[in-house]
Short mmCIF file of C-alpha atoms in Angstrom, two decimals:
data_model
loop_
_atom_site.label_atom_id
_atom_site.label_comp_id
_atom_site.label_asym_id
_atom_site.label_seq_id
_atom_site.Cartn_x
_atom_site.Cartn_y
_atom_site.Cartn_z
CA MET A 863 127.49 105.17 193.71
CA VAL A 864 131.19 104.97 194.59
CA ALA A 865 133.63 104.94 191.72
CA SER A 866 136.42 102.40 191.97
CA PRO A 867 139.93 103.83 192.01
CA VAL A 868 141.68 104.07 188.69
CA PRO A 869 145.13 102.48 188.71
CA ALA A 870 148.08 104.45 187.41
CA ARG A 871 150.31 102.93 184.74
CA VAL A 872 154.05 103.05 185.14
CA ALA A 873 156.30 101.13 182.76
CA GLY A 874 153.25 99.23 181.55
CA LYS A 875 152.29 98.02 185.04
CA ALA A 876 149.11 99.14 186.76
CA PHE A 877 149.08 100.09 190.44
CA LEU A 878 147.23 102.42 192.78
CA LEU A 879 149.20 105.46 193.89
CA ILE A 880 147.41 105.24 197.24
CA PRO A 881 146.81 101.51 197.79
CA HIS A 882 143.96 100.06 199.78
CA ARG A 883 144.85 99.14 203.34
CA GLY A 884 144.82 95.43 204.00
CA GLU A 885 146.37 94.26 200.75
CA GLY A 886 149.34 92.96 202.70
CA LEU A 887 150.84 96.44 202.62
CA ASP A 888 151.97 98.63 205.46
CA GLU A 889 152.12 102.40 205.48
CA ALA A 890 155.57 102.30 203.83
CA ALA A 891 153.66 101.73 200.58
CA LEU A 892 152.22 105.26 200.85
CA PRO A 893 153.93 108.35 199.43
CA GLY A 894 155.82 110.39 202.06
CA ASP A 895 153.29 113.20 202.43
CA TYR A 896 150.51 110.68 203.06
CA ARG A 897 152.65 108.90 205.68
CA LYS A 898 153.14 112.25 207.47
CA VAL A 899 149.38 112.84 207.56
CA LEU A 900 148.78 109.32 208.85
CA ALA A 901 151.42 109.76 211.58
CA ILE A 902 149.85 113.05 212.76
CA VAL A 903 146.38 111.52 212.98
CA ARG A 904 147.71 108.46 214.83
CA ALA A 905 149.59 110.64 217.33
CA ALA A 906 146.45 112.62 218.19
CA ASP A 907 144.53 111.83 221.36
CA GLY A 908 141.25 111.68 219.48
CA PRO A 909 139.53 112.71 216.26
CA VAL A 910 141.29 115.53 214.42
CA GLN A 911 140.15 118.24 212.06
CA VAL A 912 141.90 118.93 208.78
CA ARG A 913 142.93 122.31 210.20
CA THR A 914 144.81 120.63 213.06
CA VAL A 915 146.75 118.39 210.68
CA GLY A 916 147.46 121.38 208.45
CA GLU A 917 148.89 123.34 211.36
CA GLU A 918 151.14 120.39 212.25
CA LEU A 919 152.37 120.32 208.65
CA GLY A 920 153.07 124.06 208.72
CA LEU A 921 150.30 125.04 206.29
CA GLU A 922 148.55 128.40 206.50
CA ALA A 923 145.49 127.04 208.25
CA ALA A 924 143.79 130.45 208.31
CA VAL A 925 143.55 130.38 204.50
CA ARG A 926 140.81 127.90 203.64
CA GLY A 927 142.12 127.21 200.13
CA LYS A 928 145.42 126.02 201.59
CA LEU A 929 143.63 123.22 203.43
CA GLU A 930 141.56 121.84 200.55
CA PRO A 931 144.39 119.75 199.00
CA LEU A 932 145.07 118.31 202.47
CA ARG A 933 141.37 117.56 202.93
CA ALA A 934 141.45 115.67 199.61
CA LYS A 935 144.46 113.63 200.74
CA MET A 936 142.84 112.76 204.04
CA THR A 937 139.60 111.78 202.31
CA LYS A 938 141.55 109.60 199.90
CA LEU A 939 143.25 107.89 202.86
CA ALA A 940 139.81 107.31 204.38
CA ASP A 941 138.43 105.96 201.11
CA ARG A 942 141.31 103.46 200.95
CA GLY A 943 140.86 102.35 204.58
CA TRP A 944 143.90 104.01 206.18
CA LEU A 945 141.81 106.58 208.10
CA HIS A 946 138.20 106.79 209.24
CA LYS A 947 136.22 109.90 208.37
CA ARG A 948 133.56 110.61 210.96
CA PRO A 949 130.18 112.17 210.10
CA ASP A 950 131.32 115.42 211.75
CA GLY A 951 134.20 115.69 209.24
CA ARG A 952 136.97 114.79 211.66
CA PHE A 953 139.36 111.90 211.09
CA THR A 954 140.66 109.06 213.24
CA ALA A 955 143.24 106.38 212.58
CA ARG A 956 142.10 102.86 211.92
CA ARG A 957 143.63 100.40 214.33
#
């Protein structure tokens, strides 16, 4: 069972912090760090691992715990339709 995203409330208005792709929104609707991740995946020649994106962002890729927050962001982007998560755990950009 997949839980539906819970909207945040700001000034009494509800909205998703990471909106679903295809709601008439472009990537400018994403927070800056998510746009950077999306740009790195799009610039890749093929599917990328979280470690590769982490290295591009300057994270300590050798320390597994440093990559887990990035993995969560990339999974969230995949859940919202911005990225595709392959069965092998790598990510590709949706076209």
